[in-house]
C-alpha positions as semicolon CSV with decimal commas, in nm:
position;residue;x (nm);y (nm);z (nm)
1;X;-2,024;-1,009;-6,163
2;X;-1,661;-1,003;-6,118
3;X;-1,435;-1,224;-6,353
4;X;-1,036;-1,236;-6,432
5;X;-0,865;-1,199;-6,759
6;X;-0,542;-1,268;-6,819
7;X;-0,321;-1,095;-7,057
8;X;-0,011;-1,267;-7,152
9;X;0,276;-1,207;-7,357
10;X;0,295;-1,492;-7,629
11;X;0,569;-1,484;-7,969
12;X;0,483;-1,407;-8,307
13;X;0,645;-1,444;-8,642
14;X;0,684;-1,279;-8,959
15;X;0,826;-1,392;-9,311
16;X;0,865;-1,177;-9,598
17;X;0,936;-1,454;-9,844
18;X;0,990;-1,838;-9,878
19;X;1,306;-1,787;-9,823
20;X;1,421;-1,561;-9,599
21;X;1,402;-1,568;-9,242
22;X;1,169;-1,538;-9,012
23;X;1,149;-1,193;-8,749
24;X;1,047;-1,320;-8,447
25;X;0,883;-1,050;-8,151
26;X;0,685;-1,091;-7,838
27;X;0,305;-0,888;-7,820
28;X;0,054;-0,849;-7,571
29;X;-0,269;-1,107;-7,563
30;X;-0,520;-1,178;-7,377
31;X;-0,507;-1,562;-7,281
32;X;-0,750;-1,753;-7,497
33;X;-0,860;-1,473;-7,728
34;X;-0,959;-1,636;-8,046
35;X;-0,914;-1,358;-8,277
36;X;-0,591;-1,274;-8,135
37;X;-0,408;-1,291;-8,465
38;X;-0,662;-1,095;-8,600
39;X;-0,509;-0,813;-8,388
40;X;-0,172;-0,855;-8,483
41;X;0,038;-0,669;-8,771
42;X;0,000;-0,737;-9,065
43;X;0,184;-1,033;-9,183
44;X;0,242;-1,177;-8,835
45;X;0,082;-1,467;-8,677
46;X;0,151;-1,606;-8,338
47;X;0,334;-1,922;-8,319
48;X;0,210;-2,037;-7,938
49;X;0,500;-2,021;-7,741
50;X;0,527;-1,774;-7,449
51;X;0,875;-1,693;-7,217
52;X;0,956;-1,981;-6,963
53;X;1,062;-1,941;-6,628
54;X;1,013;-1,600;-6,645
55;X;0,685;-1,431;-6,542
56;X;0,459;-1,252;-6,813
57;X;0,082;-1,290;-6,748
58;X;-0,120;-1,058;-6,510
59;X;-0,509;-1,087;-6,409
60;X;-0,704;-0,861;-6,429
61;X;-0,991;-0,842;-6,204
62;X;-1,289;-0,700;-6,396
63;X;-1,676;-0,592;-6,280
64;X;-1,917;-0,656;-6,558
65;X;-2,293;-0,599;-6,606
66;X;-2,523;-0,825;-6,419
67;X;-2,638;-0,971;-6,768
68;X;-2,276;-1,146;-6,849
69;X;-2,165;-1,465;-6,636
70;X;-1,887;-1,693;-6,598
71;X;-1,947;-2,014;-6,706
72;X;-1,763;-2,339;-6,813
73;X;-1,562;-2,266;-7,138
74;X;-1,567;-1,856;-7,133
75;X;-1,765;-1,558;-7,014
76;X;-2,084;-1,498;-7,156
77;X;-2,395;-1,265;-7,175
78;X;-2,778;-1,315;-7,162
79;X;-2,841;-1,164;-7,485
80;X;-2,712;-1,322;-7,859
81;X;-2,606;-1,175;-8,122
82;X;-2,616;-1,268;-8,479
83;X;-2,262;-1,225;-8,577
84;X;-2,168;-1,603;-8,551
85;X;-2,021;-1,555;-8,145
86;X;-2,392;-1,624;-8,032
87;X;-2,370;-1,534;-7,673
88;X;-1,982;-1,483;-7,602
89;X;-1,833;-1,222;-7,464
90;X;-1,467;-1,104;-7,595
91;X;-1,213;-0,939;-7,402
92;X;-0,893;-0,816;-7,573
93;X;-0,652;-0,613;-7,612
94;X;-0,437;-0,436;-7,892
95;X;-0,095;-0,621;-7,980
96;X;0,211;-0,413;-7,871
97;X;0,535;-0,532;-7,957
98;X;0,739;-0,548;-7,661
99;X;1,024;-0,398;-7,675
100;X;1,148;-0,310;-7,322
101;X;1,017;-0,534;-6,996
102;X;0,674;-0,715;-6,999
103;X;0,528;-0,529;-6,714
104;X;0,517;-0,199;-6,925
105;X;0,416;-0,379;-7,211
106;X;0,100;-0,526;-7,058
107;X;0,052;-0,216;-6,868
108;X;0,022;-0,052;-7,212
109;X;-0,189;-0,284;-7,336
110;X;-0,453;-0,324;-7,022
111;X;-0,538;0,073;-7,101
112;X;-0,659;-0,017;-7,438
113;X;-0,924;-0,348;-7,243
114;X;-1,216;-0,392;-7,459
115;X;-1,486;-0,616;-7,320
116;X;-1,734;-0,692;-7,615
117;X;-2,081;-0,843;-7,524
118;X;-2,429;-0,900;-7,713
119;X;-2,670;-0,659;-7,546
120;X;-3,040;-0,609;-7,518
121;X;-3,007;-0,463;-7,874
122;X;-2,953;-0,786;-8,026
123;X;-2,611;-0,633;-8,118
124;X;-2,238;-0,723;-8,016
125;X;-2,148;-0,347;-7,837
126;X;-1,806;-0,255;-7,589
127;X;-1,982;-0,295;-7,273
128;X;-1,902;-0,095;-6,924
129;X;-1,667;-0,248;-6,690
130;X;-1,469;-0,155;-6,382
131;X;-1,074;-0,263;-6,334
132;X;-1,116;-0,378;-5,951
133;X;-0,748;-0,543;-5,967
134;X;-0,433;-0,605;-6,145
135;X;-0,214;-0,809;-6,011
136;X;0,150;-0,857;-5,996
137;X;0,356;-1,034;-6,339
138;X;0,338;-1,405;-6,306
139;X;0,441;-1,737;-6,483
140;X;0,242;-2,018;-6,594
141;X;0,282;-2,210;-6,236
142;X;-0,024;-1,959;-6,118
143;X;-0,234;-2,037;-6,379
């Protein structure tokens, strides 16, 4: 099965007091990741804006095991697990701070790809998958 994931650049914010301003930075995502502040610095959380006008997603084309499908609402796998995700898989990647253009910074990021799945095991493992495509930076009109 062959599915796209988008990573995305999106801003995130960090305070050290009540006080004092806020830092503001762009990271790498990937669209829709629900733990995605999870994977962020510590003390930052993302505040849901991304760049306009200017392209900063890219799909990525991925081959997965013929036990994980595409359905309505996210990508998921045959198998459940028991650690409260059921049968959803998770794609992500780490949060790098950009700090020069967005196409290096998501480049970065897509060699770091995790694609998390529950298996035959009964257990949520980094499954096998093949890049088959990246393509070009793009803005939201794509999407």
């Amino acid at each position: 099965m062959t599915t796209e994931i988008i990573i995305t650049i999106a801003l995130a914010s960090h305070r050290t007091g009540n006080y004092t301003p806020a830092e503001n930075a762009y990271f790498t995502a990937v669209q829709n990741d629900t733990y995605r502040n999870f994977r962020l610095p510590e003390g930052w959380s993302y505040e849901g804006h991304e760049p306009k006008g200017i392209p900063h997603h890219k799909a990525v084309t991925v081959s997965l095991p013929d036990f994980i499908h595409a359905v309505p609402g996210g990508i998921r796998s045959d198998y459940k697990a028991k650690d409260g995700n059921i049968d959803l898989v998770l794609a992500f990647v780490p949060a790098i701070r950009v700090t020069g253009d967005y196409d290096q910074a998501i480049d970065e990021a897509l060699q770091a790809l995790t694609i998390t799945a529950p298996t035959s095991s009964g257990k949520r493992e980094e499954i096998p998958f093949e890049i088959v495509s990246v393509s070009q930076l793009f803005d939201a009109k794509r999407l």
